[in-house]
Short mmCIF file of C-alpha atoms in Angstrom, two decimals:
data_model
loop_
_atom_site.label_atom_id
_atom_site.label_comp_id
_atom_site.label_asym_id
_atom_site.label_seq_id
_atom_site.Cartn_x
_atom_site.Cartn_y
_atom_site.Cartn_z
CA MET A 1 -53.99 -18.35 -7.03
CA ASN A 2 -51.13 -16.45 -5.51
CA GLU A 3 -51.13 -18.24 -2.20
CA LEU A 4 -47.52 -19.29 -2.47
CA THR A 5 -44.95 -16.57 -2.81
CA VAL A 6 -41.57 -17.91 -3.75
CA SER A 7 -38.66 -15.67 -2.97
CA VAL A 8 -34.96 -16.09 -2.48
CA SER A 9 -33.33 -15.83 0.92
CA PRO A 10 -32.79 -13.90 3.16
CA HIS A 11 -36.39 -14.02 4.35
CA LEU A 12 -35.93 -12.16 7.59
CA ARG A 13 -34.70 -8.62 7.32
CA SER A 14 -33.80 -6.34 10.16
CA GLY A 15 -34.47 -2.78 9.15
CA ARG A 16 -30.82 -2.05 9.64
CA THR A 17 -29.05 -0.34 6.75
CA THR A 18 -25.47 0.71 6.18
CA ARG A 19 -26.59 4.26 6.69
CA LYS A 20 -28.08 3.56 10.13
CA ILE A 21 -24.96 1.70 11.22
CA MET A 22 -22.70 4.51 10.05
CA LEU A 23 -24.93 7.03 11.80
CA ASP A 24 -24.49 5.04 15.02
CA VAL A 25 -20.72 5.08 14.52
CA LEU A 26 -20.81 8.84 14.02
CA ILE A 27 -22.86 9.25 17.20
CA ALA A 28 -20.33 7.08 19.01
CA LEU A 29 -17.50 9.23 17.70
CA SER A 30 -19.11 12.49 18.79
CA PRO A 31 -18.01 12.38 22.47
CA ALA A 32 -14.41 12.11 21.33
CA LEU A 33 -14.94 15.02 18.94
CA ILE A 34 -16.41 17.17 21.72
CA ALA A 35 -13.53 16.20 23.97
CA SER A 36 -10.99 17.13 21.30
CA VAL A 37 -12.60 20.56 20.85
CA VAL A 38 -12.47 21.11 24.60
CA ILE A 39 -8.87 19.93 24.84
CA PHE A 40 -7.30 21.32 21.66
CA GLY A 41 -9.65 24.08 20.53
CA TRP A 42 -11.99 24.87 17.66
CA ARG A 43 -9.52 23.90 14.94
CA CYS A 44 -10.43 20.27 15.63
CA LEU A 45 -13.94 20.93 14.40
CA LEU A 46 -12.60 22.57 11.24
CA LEU A 47 -10.24 19.65 10.50
CA THR A 48 -12.93 17.04 11.11
CA GLY A 49 -15.49 18.86 8.96
CA VAL A 50 -13.11 19.51 6.08
CA SER A 51 -11.87 15.92 6.16
CA ALA A 52 -15.37 14.43 6.13
CA ALA A 53 -16.45 16.78 3.33
CA MET A 54 -13.39 15.91 1.26
CA CYS A 55 -14.00 12.17 1.63
CA VAL A 56 -17.61 12.54 0.53
CA ALA A 57 -16.55 14.78 -2.38
CA CYS A 58 -13.91 12.27 -3.51
CA GLU A 59 -16.36 9.39 -3.47
CA PHE A 60 -19.02 11.44 -5.27
CA VAL A 61 -16.67 12.69 -8.00
CA TRP A 62 -15.16 9.24 -8.52
CA GLU A 63 -18.55 7.57 -8.85
CA LYS A 64 -19.74 10.26 -11.25
CA LEU A 65 -16.59 9.93 -13.37
CA MET A 66 -16.83 6.13 -13.45
CA ARG A 67 -20.59 6.28 -14.05
CA GLN A 68 -21.25 4.17 -10.98
CA PRO A 69 -24.24 4.54 -8.70
CA VAL A 70 -23.55 7.25 -6.15
CA THR A 71 -23.29 5.77 -2.65
CA VAL A 72 -22.28 8.79 -0.60
CA THR A 73 -25.59 8.82 1.26
CA ASP A 74 -24.56 5.68 3.17
CA LEU A 75 -22.33 7.95 5.29
CA SER A 76 -19.38 5.54 5.20
CA ALA A 77 -17.18 8.21 3.60
CA VAL A 78 -18.11 10.59 6.42
CA VAL A 79 -16.95 8.03 8.97
CA THR A 80 -13.66 7.55 7.10
CA GLY A 81 -13.13 11.30 6.99
CA VAL A 82 -13.85 11.77 10.69
CA LEU A 83 -11.56 8.87 11.64
CA LEU A 84 -8.79 10.28 9.49
CA ALA A 85 -9.12 13.70 11.09
CA PHE A 86 -9.01 11.98 14.49
CA ASN A 87 -5.59 10.66 13.54
CA VAL A 88 -3.85 13.99 13.03
CA PRO A 89 -2.64 16.56 15.56
CA SER A 90 -4.70 19.74 15.78
CA THR A 91 -1.91 21.79 14.18
CA MET A 92 -1.94 19.74 10.96
CA PRO A 93 -2.10 21.89 7.79
CA VAL A 94 -5.44 21.35 6.06
CA TRP A 95 -4.00 20.48 2.64
CA GLU A 96 -1.98 17.63 4.10
CA LEU A 97 -5.11 16.18 5.64
CA LEU A 98 -6.83 16.48 2.25
CA VAL A 99 -4.06 14.40 0.66
CA GLY A 100 -4.77 11.71 3.23
CA ASP A 101 -8.49 11.85 2.41
CA VAL A 102 -7.85 11.40 -1.31
CA VAL A 103 -5.55 8.42 -0.68
CA ALA A 104 -8.03 6.82 1.71
CA ILE A 105 -11.08 7.14 -0.49
CA ILE A 106 -9.69 6.90 -4.03
CA CYS A 107 -6.73 4.56 -3.62
CA VAL A 108 -7.95 2.24 -0.90
CA LYS A 109 -11.73 2.32 -1.19
CA MET A 110 -12.85 3.20 -4.72
CA LEU A 111 -10.02 1.60 -6.71
CA PHE A 112 -10.81 -1.70 -5.02
CA GLY A 113 -14.54 -1.44 -5.71
CA GLY A 114 -16.08 0.90 -3.17
CA ILE A 115 -17.75 0.13 0.13
CA GLY A 116 -17.33 -3.44 1.26
CA CYS A 117 -14.42 -4.15 -1.08
CA ASN A 118 -11.55 -2.33 0.60
CA PHE A 119 -8.86 -4.80 1.63
CA VAL A 120 -7.60 -2.73 4.54
CA ASN A 121 -9.00 0.13 6.57
CA PRO A 122 -8.99 3.23 4.30
CA ALA A 123 -8.49 5.73 7.13
CA LEU A 124 -5.41 3.86 8.35
CA VAL A 125 -3.73 3.84 4.95
CA GLY A 126 -4.49 7.55 4.67
CA ARG A 127 -2.77 7.99 8.00
CA VAL A 128 0.27 5.94 6.94
CA VAL A 129 0.68 8.01 3.79
CA MET A 130 0.43 11.24 5.77
CA PHE A 131 2.76 9.84 8.40
CA PHE A 132 5.52 9.06 5.92
CA SER A 133 4.98 12.14 3.79
CA PHE A 134 4.56 14.78 6.49
CA THR A 135 6.32 13.12 9.39
CA ALA A 136 7.19 16.39 11.10
CA ASP A 137 3.64 17.74 11.04
CA MET A 138 2.14 14.38 12.01
CA THR A 139 4.30 14.01 15.12
CA ASN A 140 4.17 17.60 16.30
CA PHE A 141 1.80 17.11 19.22
CA PRO A 142 0.53 20.39 20.62
CA ALA A 143 -0.07 20.87 24.32
CA PRO A 144 -3.72 21.03 25.36
CA GLU A 145 -5.23 24.52 25.25
CA GLY A 146 -5.62 26.66 28.32
CA THR A 147 -4.51 24.00 30.76
CA ILE A 148 -1.74 25.07 33.07
CA ASP A 149 -1.11 21.93 35.04
CA ALA A 150 -1.46 19.63 32.05
CA LEU A 151 1.14 17.10 31.08
CA SER A 152 3.75 18.44 28.73
CA SER A 153 3.16 18.10 25.00
CA ALA A 154 5.13 14.87 24.89
CA THR A 155 2.71 11.98 24.50
CA PRO A 156 2.17 9.66 27.45
CA LEU A 157 3.85 6.85 25.51
CA ALA A 158 7.02 8.90 25.26
CA LEU A 159 6.79 9.68 28.97
CA ILE A 160 6.36 6.01 29.81
CA ARG A 161 9.54 5.30 27.87
CA GLU A 162 11.33 7.87 29.96
CA GLY A 163 9.78 6.35 33.05
CA SER A 164 8.50 9.74 34.17
CA ILE A 165 4.85 8.87 34.51
CA GLY A 166 2.96 7.09 37.22
CA TRP A 167 -0.49 6.30 38.53
CA SER A 168 -0.93 9.86 39.80
CA GLU A 169 -1.23 11.03 36.19
CA PHE A 170 -3.71 8.33 35.24
CA GLY A 171 -6.68 10.63 35.80
CA GLN A 172 -5.34 13.18 33.34
CA ILE A 173 -4.66 10.49 30.79
CA PHE A 174 -8.14 9.05 31.23
CA ILE A 175 -9.86 12.37 30.52
CA GLY A 176 -7.35 13.12 27.78
CA VAL A 177 -5.58 16.28 28.88
CA HIS A 178 -2.27 15.48 27.25
CA GLY A 179 -0.50 15.76 23.93
CA GLY A 180 -1.63 13.58 21.05
CA VAL A 181 -3.74 13.48 17.94
CA LEU A 182 -7.33 14.76 17.90
CA GLY A 183 -9.37 11.70 18.68
CA GLU A 184 -7.03 9.51 20.68
CA THR A 185 -6.41 11.49 23.84
CA CYS A 186 -9.71 11.26 25.71
CA ALA A 187 -9.97 7.63 26.81
CA ALA A 188 -13.24 8.31 28.64
CA ALA A 189 -14.99 9.61 25.51
CA LEU A 190 -13.74 6.72 23.40
CA ILE A 191 -14.90 4.14 25.92
CA LEU A 192 -18.28 5.89 26.09
CA GLY A 193 -18.52 5.66 22.30
CA GLY A 194 -17.49 2.02 22.39
CA LEU A 195 -20.16 1.22 24.99
CA TYR A 196 -22.78 2.93 22.83
CA LEU A 197 -21.76 0.83 19.83
CA CYS A 198 -21.94 -2.36 21.90
CA VAL A 199 -25.34 -1.46 23.36
CA ARG A 200 -26.67 -0.68 19.88
CA LYS A 201 -25.14 -4.00 18.75
CA VAL A 202 -23.19 -2.28 15.98
CA ILE A 203 -20.03 -4.01 17.13
CA LYS A 204 -19.35 -6.99 19.34
CA PRO A 205 -16.98 -6.15 22.20
CA ILE A 206 -14.74 -9.13 21.38
CA ILE A 207 -12.17 -7.34 19.22
CA PRO A 208 -11.71 -4.24 21.42
CA LEU A 209 -11.48 -6.31 24.61
CA ALA A 210 -9.13 -8.88 23.11
CA TYR A 211 -7.02 -6.16 21.55
CA VAL A 212 -6.65 -3.93 24.62
CA GLY A 213 -6.38 -6.88 27.01
CA SER A 214 -3.75 -8.72 25.03
CA CYS A 215 -1.82 -5.52 24.44
CA MET A 216 -1.68 -4.97 28.20
CA LEU A 217 -0.69 -8.57 28.81
CA PHE A 218 2.04 -8.69 26.17
CA SER A 219 3.37 -5.25 27.15
CA TRP A 220 3.70 -6.57 30.70
CA ILE A 221 5.43 -9.73 29.47
CA PHE A 222 7.82 -7.66 27.35
CA GLY A 223 8.72 -5.67 30.42
CA SER A 224 6.85 -2.39 30.01
CA SER A 225 6.85 -0.41 33.24
CA GLN A 226 3.27 0.80 32.87
CA PRO A 227 1.28 -1.64 30.73
CA VAL A 228 -2.11 -0.39 31.91
CA ILE A 229 -1.39 3.30 31.42
CA ALA A 230 0.10 2.47 28.00
CA ALA A 231 -3.14 0.78 27.02
CA PHE A 232 -5.09 3.94 27.74
CA SER A 233 -2.73 6.22 25.84
CA GLY A 234 -1.68 6.52 22.23
CA GLY A 235 -4.08 5.46 19.54
CA LEU A 236 -4.88 2.09 21.08
CA LEU A 237 -8.46 2.74 22.22
CA LEU A 238 -9.36 4.67 19.06
CA GLY A 239 -7.92 1.88 16.96
CA ALA A 240 -9.37 -0.97 18.98
CA ILE A 241 -12.90 0.42 19.18
CA PHE A 242 -13.37 2.19 15.87
CA MET A 243 -10.80 0.89 13.38
CA ALA A 244 -10.18 -2.76 14.19
CA THR A 245 -13.94 -3.39 14.30
CA ASP A 246 -14.56 -2.31 10.69
CA TYR A 247 -16.88 -4.99 9.28
CA VAL A 248 -15.12 -5.36 5.95
CA THR A 249 -11.63 -5.82 7.33
CA SER A 250 -12.26 -7.90 10.44
CA PRO A 251 -13.16 -11.59 10.73
CA THR A 252 -16.81 -12.65 10.78
CA THR A 253 -16.79 -15.38 13.42
CA ASN A 254 -16.35 -14.88 17.15
CA LEU A 255 -13.28 -17.11 17.26
CA GLY A 256 -11.85 -15.21 14.30
CA LYS A 257 -12.49 -11.90 16.03
CA LEU A 258 -10.68 -13.18 19.11
CA ILE A 259 -7.66 -14.26 17.06
CA PHE A 260 -7.72 -10.94 15.23
CA GLY A 261 -7.79 -8.96 18.48
CA LEU A 262 -5.02 -11.04 20.04
CA GLY A 263 -2.88 -10.61 16.93
CA CYS A 264 -3.37 -6.86 16.95
CA GLY A 265 -2.50 -6.72 20.66
CA LEU A 266 0.63 -8.81 20.26
CA LEU A 267 1.88 -6.75 17.31
CA THR A 268 1.12 -3.44 19.03
CA ALA A 269 2.89 -4.50 22.21
CA MET A 270 5.89 -5.72 20.23
CA MET A 271 6.14 -2.54 18.17
CA ARG A 272 5.67 -0.28 21.16
CA THR A 273 8.28 -2.14 23.18
CA PHE A 274 10.93 -2.94 20.61
CA ALA A 275 10.40 -0.29 17.93
CA SER A 276 8.95 3.20 17.77
CA SER A 277 5.66 3.81 19.50
CA ALA A 278 4.43 6.09 16.70
CA GLY A 279 2.18 4.18 14.35
CA ALA A 280 2.27 0.90 16.27
CA VAL A 281 -1.53 0.64 16.40
CA THR A 282 -1.88 1.65 12.74
CA PHE A 283 0.57 -0.93 11.45
CA SER A 284 -0.75 -3.69 13.72
CA ILE A 285 -4.30 -3.25 12.48
CA LEU A 286 -3.21 -2.98 8.84
CA LEU A 287 -1.12 -6.14 9.11
CA MET A 288 -3.95 -8.03 10.76
CA ASN A 289 -6.39 -6.67 8.12
CA LEU A 290 -4.29 -8.41 5.50
CA VAL A 291 -4.60 -11.83 7.15
CA VAL A 292 -8.34 -11.56 7.77
CA PRO A 293 -9.25 -13.71 4.71
CA TYR A 294 -7.09 -16.51 6.11
CA ILE A 295 -8.54 -16.15 9.60
CA ASN A 296 -12.00 -16.35 8.05
CA ASP A 297 -11.08 -19.49 6.12
CA LEU A 298 -9.61 -21.22 9.16
CA THR A 299 -12.46 -20.35 11.49
CA ALA A 300 -15.34 -20.99 9.09
CA PRO A 301 -18.04 -22.77 11.09
CA LYS A 302 -19.14 -26.21 10.01
CA PRO A 303 -22.70 -26.09 8.67
CA PHE A 304 -25.24 -27.94 10.82
CA GLY A 305 -25.15 -31.57 9.81
CA GLY A 306 -22.36 -30.86 7.37
CA VAL A 307 -19.46 -33.19 6.84
CA GLU A 308 -15.87 -32.11 7.25
CA THR A 309 -14.45 -31.69 3.76
CA LYS A 310 -10.93 -32.68 2.77
CA MET B 1 12.27 -3.21 -42.45
CA LYS B 2 8.69 -3.34 -41.30
CA ASP B 3 9.20 -6.47 -39.21
CA LYS B 4 12.27 -4.88 -37.60
CA LEU B 5 10.14 -1.91 -36.58
CA LYS B 6 7.57 -4.33 -35.20
CA ILE B 7 10.22 -6.02 -33.05
CA LEU B 8 11.37 -2.60 -31.84
CA LEU B 9 7.86 -1.43 -30.93
CA ASN B 10 7.05 -4.81 -29.39
CA GLY B 11 9.56 -4.18 -26.62
CA MET B 12 8.27 -0.68 -26.05
CA PHE B 13 4.56 -1.37 -25.72
CA LYS B 14 3.03 -4.76 -26.41
CA GLU B 15 5.63 -6.70 -24.46
CA ASN B 16 7.03 -3.89 -22.36
CA PRO B 17 9.53 -5.73 -20.17
CA VAL B 18 8.62 -3.93 -16.96
CA LEU B 19 4.90 -3.27 -17.17
CA ILE B 20 3.67 -6.27 -19.17
CA LEU B 21 6.27 -8.98 -18.64
CA ALA B 22 6.94 -7.73 -15.08
CA LEU B 23 10.67 -8.37 -15.40
CA GLY B 24 13.44 -6.28 -13.89
CA CYS B 25 11.07 -4.60 -11.43
CA CYS B 26 13.67 -4.61 -8.68
CA SER B 27 15.91 -2.00 -10.26
CA VAL B 28 12.93 0.03 -11.49
CA LEU B 29 11.58 0.32 -7.95
CA ALA B 30 14.97 1.02 -6.42
CA VAL B 31 16.56 3.46 -8.84
CA SER B 32 13.53 5.50 -9.94
CA VAL B 33 13.90 8.20 -7.30
CA SER B 34 15.62 10.78 -9.50
CA VAL B 35 15.29 11.32 -13.24
CA SER B 36 19.05 11.47 -13.84
CA GLY B 37 19.62 8.21 -11.99
CA GLY B 38 16.72 6.53 -13.73
CA PHE B 39 17.88 7.66 -17.16
CA GLY B 40 21.44 6.52 -16.45
CA MET B 41 20.19 3.12 -15.35
CA GLY B 42 18.02 2.88 -18.47
CA VAL B 43 20.89 3.70 -20.80
CA ALA B 44 23.24 1.29 -19.03
CA LEU B 45 20.71 -1.51 -19.25
CA THR B 46 19.92 -0.77 -22.89
CA PHE B 47 23.61 -0.92 -23.76
CA VAL B 48 24.09 -4.25 -21.99
CA LEU B 49 20.90 -5.66 -23.46
CA VAL B 50 21.74 -4.73 -27.06
CA CYS B 51 25.33 -5.97 -26.84
CA SER B 52 24.54 -9.21 -25.07
CA ASN B 53 21.63 -9.92 -27.42
CA VAL B 54 23.87 -9.46 -30.46
CA VAL B 55 26.73 -11.57 -29.11
CA ILE B 56 24.47 -14.35 -27.86
CA SER B 57 22.67 -14.39 -31.18
CA LEU B 58 26.02 -14.70 -32.96
CA LEU B 59 27.00 -17.60 -30.72
CA ARG B 60 23.58 -19.26 -30.70
CA ASN B 61 24.70 -22.20 -32.80
CA ILE B 62 27.94 -22.69 -30.90
CA ILE B 63 26.76 -22.60 -27.28
CA PRO B 64 25.78 -26.13 -26.13
CA SER B 65 22.25 -26.02 -24.78
CA LYS B 66 23.18 -27.77 -21.53
CA VAL B 67 25.53 -25.02 -20.39
CA ARG B 68 23.80 -22.11 -22.09
CA ILE B 69 22.86 -20.19 -18.92
CA PRO B 70 26.46 -19.93 -17.61
CA CYS B 71 27.54 -18.90 -21.12
CA TYR B 72 24.89 -16.17 -21.23
CA ILE B 73 25.94 -14.95 -17.82
CA VAL B 74 29.59 -14.73 -18.89
CA VAL B 75 28.63 -12.65 -21.95
CA ILE B 76 26.29 -10.42 -19.93
CA ALA B 77 28.77 -9.98 -17.09
CA THR B 78 31.44 -8.92 -19.56
CA PHE B 79 29.32 -6.04 -20.82
CA VAL B 80 28.16 -5.07 -17.34
CA THR B 81 31.78 -4.89 -16.20
CA LEU B 82 32.56 -2.71 -19.22
CA VAL B 83 29.70 -0.34 -18.41
CA GLU B 84 30.68 -0.28 -14.77
CA MET B 85 34.30 0.60 -15.45
CA LEU B 86 33.41 3.24 -18.04
CA MET B 87 30.86 4.82 -15.74
CA GLU B 88 33.22 4.84 -12.78
CA ALA B 89 35.83 6.56 -14.91
CA TYR B 90 33.70 9.16 -16.66
CA LEU B 91 30.44 9.52 -14.68
CA LYS B 92 31.52 9.06 -11.11
CA SER B 93 28.47 10.74 -9.51
CA LEU B 94 26.03 8.60 -11.50
CA TYR B 95 28.10 5.53 -10.68
CA ASP B 96 27.84 6.35 -6.97
CA SER B 97 24.11 7.02 -7.10
CA LEU B 98 23.32 3.75 -8.88
CA GLY B 99 25.48 1.79 -6.46
CA VAL B 100 24.97 -1.94 -6.41
CA PHE B 101 22.13 -1.85 -8.93
CA LEU B 102 24.60 -1.30 -11.76
CA SER B 103 26.43 -4.56 -11.02
CA LEU B 104 23.09 -6.26 -10.53
CA ILE B 105 22.28 -5.77 -14.23
CA VAL B 106 24.12 -9.11 -14.58
CA VAL B 107 21.20 -10.88 -12.98
CA ASN B 108 18.53 -8.55 -14.36
CA CYS B 109 15.71 -10.79 -15.58
CA ILE B 110 15.22 -8.73 -18.72
CA VAL B 111 18.74 -9.33 -20.02
CA LEU B 112 18.80 -13.03 -19.22
CA GLY B 113 15.17 -13.39 -20.28
CA ARG B 114 15.74 -11.89 -23.73
CA ALA B 115 18.88 -13.98 -24.19
CA GLU B 116 16.93 -17.15 -23.41
CA MET B 117 13.65 -16.26 -25.08
CA PHE B 118 14.77 -14.27 -28.11
CA ALA B 119 18.46 -13.92 -28.91
CA SER B 120 19.15 -17.66 -28.76
CA LYS B 121 16.51 -18.28 -31.43
CA HIS B 122 16.63 -15.29 -33.75
CA SER B 123 19.01 -13.64 -36.21
CA VAL B 124 21.57 -11.05 -35.17
CA ALA B 125 19.66 -8.13 -36.67
CA ASP B 126 16.38 -9.17 -35.05
CA SER B 127 18.12 -9.63 -31.71
CA PHE B 128 19.67 -6.18 -32.02
CA PHE B 129 16.27 -4.55 -32.50
CA ASP B 130 14.71 -6.65 -29.77
CA GLY B 131 17.39 -5.56 -27.33
CA LEU B 132 17.01 -1.95 -28.39
CA GLY B 133 13.21 -2.05 -28.10
CA MET B 134 13.26 -3.76 -24.71
CA GLY B 135 15.91 -1.33 -23.50
CA ILE B 136 13.91 1.68 -24.64
CA GLY B 137 10.77 0.20 -23.08
CA TYR B 138 12.60 -0.19 -19.78
CA THR B 139 14.08 3.31 -20.01
CA MET B 140 10.67 4.86 -20.75
CA VAL B 141 9.12 3.26 -17.69
CA ILE B 142 11.97 4.05 -15.32
CA VAL B 143 12.27 7.67 -16.53
CA GLY B 144 8.50 8.18 -16.33
CA MET B 145 8.35 6.79 -12.82
CA SER B 146 11.43 8.76 -11.78
CA ALA B 147 9.87 11.98 -13.09
CA VAL B 148 6.71 11.51 -11.02
CA ARG B 149 8.61 10.39 -7.93
CA GLU B 150 11.17 13.18 -8.13
CA LEU B 151 8.63 15.89 -8.94
CA PHE B 152 6.08 15.04 -6.26
CA GLY B 153 8.38 13.30 -3.80
CA SER B 154 11.30 15.74 -3.70
CA GLY B 155 9.76 18.70 -5.54
CA THR B 156 12.57 18.81 -8.09
CA LEU B 157 13.08 17.74 -11.68
CA LEU B 158 16.62 16.89 -12.84
CA GLY B 159 17.78 18.63 -9.69
CA TYR B 160 15.95 21.92 -10.36
CA ARG B 161 13.39 22.87 -7.75
CA ILE B 162 9.86 23.05 -9.19
CA ILE B 163 7.61 22.66 -6.15
CA PRO B 164 8.61 24.84 -3.18
CA GLU B 165 10.06 23.22 -0.09
CA GLY B 166 7.47 21.84 2.33
CA TYR B 167 4.89 20.71 -0.24
CA GLN B 168 6.21 17.24 -0.99
CA LEU B 169 4.70 13.80 -0.67
CA GLY B 170 7.66 12.18 1.02
CA ILE B 171 6.19 8.70 0.73
CA LEU B 172 6.79 8.74 -3.03
CA THR B 173 10.55 8.71 -2.53
CA GLN B 174 10.25 5.65 -0.32
CA ALA B 175 9.62 2.04 -1.26
CA PRO B 176 5.82 2.00 -0.68
CA GLY B 177 5.39 4.99 -2.99
CA GLY B 178 7.43 3.21 -5.64
CA PHE B 179 5.26 0.10 -5.44
CA PHE B 180 2.12 2.21 -5.55
CA LEU B 181 3.25 4.09 -8.64
CA PHE B 182 4.37 0.85 -10.28
CA GLY B 183 0.90 -0.63 -9.81
CA CYS B 184 -0.72 2.49 -11.23
CA ALA B 185 1.58 2.48 -14.27
CA MET B 186 0.76 -1.19 -14.96
CA ALA B 187 -2.97 -0.52 -14.62
CA ILE B 188 -2.82 2.50 -16.93
CA LEU B 189 -0.95 0.61 -19.69
CA VAL B 190 -3.32 -2.36 -19.50
CA ALA B 191 -6.35 -0.06 -19.50
CA ALA B 192 -5.00 1.89 -22.47
CA MET B 193 -4.43 -1.32 -24.41
CA ALA B 194 -7.88 -2.60 -23.53
CA LYS B 195 -9.39 0.67 -24.72
CA ARG B 196 -7.71 0.35 -28.10
CA GLY B 197 -9.59 -2.91 -28.53
CA LYS B 198 -6.55 -5.11 -28.18
CA LYS B 199 -7.27 -8.25 -26.30
CA PHE B 200 -4.93 -8.31 -23.37
CA GLU B 201 -3.11 -11.58 -22.93
CA PRO B 202 -0.11 -11.34 -20.67
CA LYS B 203 2.51 -13.43 -22.37
CA MET B 204 5.60 -14.44 -20.52
CA GLY B 205 7.81 -13.61 -23.48
CA CYS B 206 7.48 -17.05 -25.06
CA ASP B 207 5.70 -17.79 -28.29
CA GLY B 208 3.66 -20.52 -26.70
CA ASN B 209 6.24 -22.96 -28.05
CA CYS B 210 6.74 -25.22 -25.06
CA ALA B 211 8.90 -27.71 -26.95
CA ALA B 212 11.67 -25.17 -27.42
CA CYS B 213 11.38 -23.84 -23.90
CA HIS B 214 12.94 -25.27 -20.77
CA SER B 215 11.06 -23.38 -18.10
CA ALA B 216 8.23 -24.97 -16.15
CA CYS B 217 5.59 -22.26 -16.37
CA ASP B 218 1.95 -22.59 -15.39
CA ASP B 219 0.77 -22.69 -18.99
CA ARG B 220 3.06 -25.58 -19.69
CA LYS B 221 1.87 -27.53 -16.67
CA GLU B 222 -1.68 -26.92 -17.81
CA ALA B 223 -0.90 -28.09 -21.35
CA GLU B 224 0.84 -31.20 -20.07
CA ALA B 225 -2.03 -32.02 -17.75
CA LYS B 226 -4.44 -32.17 -20.65
#
């Protein structure tokens, strides 16, 4: 009798769950974490751990209070916490980081409906709030630990502005021995993480490539003296690989992703050239996050055999 | 007496000008950084609102409907100028801290809105209580928001330090913090009203009487389309 089983689509399921994807992201973030511990010391590990724990705790408490199903096991809060910790300097007081965690999880994620419903990247809003509230602590970049011939604690972007940086320092910038926030300094580790994500097909490389490439191009057009070095310093790689590629707040189609990446690159280059370099990546991604619904609408593919409406 | 009380409470809660009608948000967001400034702004607006409501209600049968908006503005501007001059003379520091937002009461949507929606159609006594209720509603919101912003943003309350230096959320004293708090306050009021079992229908201050109204709101367009 039961020869025909009728079920609703989707009929093909890959065994991939949110939890597995988030685990892959965490694995991809681990080289940058190790690099930060090597460069800035053990406090990085403390900050990252506390931040991740706080994000999970916020989500758990909120869901318990609102009598919603508890979703902390999907690890997305852990990723938010780690990314947020990656955005602060290693000297950041812990309580200030906790404020950022609460804003990211409660205000941006849970108030808008939890995972999949946030309208912008939670970690980036947490960073903006910390940046405007604790500006001094957020921009106090410590010099790398135990390195004598390291670059001074000024960030490479500031040095590029002064014009006192050249290709001879590129090696140091690439391995991350310079001032900056936890996760952004080591370009090599971030690229390694990005490659892992691409190989595991967690992200498509379109957004990071379009973002970094267009940022280089536009920086060059706007007259930056070192567009390539600028692309490897500051939060650009961290943002391009791990923040701009967030599923919820980036376009779904390939063309949309390309537009999104180009937009981010243009905005970042403009802000870095004509305004302050601090926060350029953050604000670019947040602004582009906000237009993602429109990009999605404009790049929606025509269904096979479908007729153009309107 | 009971209906007067209802009009008074209407402005404070059910039709709170800032949180429900979403009028006059500009000054609320801009001035609510310190409690003293917020309270001063609230009192100034309440004074203007009550006086203009009473005068416009008195003149409601004299003002020709075609030129009513300029007439309202003249009445409102008179009282704003009065407040401005008095404040400059006797409360110079408050006058300086409010800056342009004091003069901008002239074009505050609450004052003009109540003149158009209420005072031009109701008796003098009713208009007085409506102005008073709306003014108190505005003052409550702006003082509440100022208290939170001053306490957590600057660590002080009425100028006295409560939270030690270095433990402030600076973003609250800036525009984004103001918008954030404003959204939260709106959500809390709506949630509280929903909890008390009151069906929440945001009304734009009209009684649904489109014939007596000259604005082209969405509801009207909908009604006309039918």
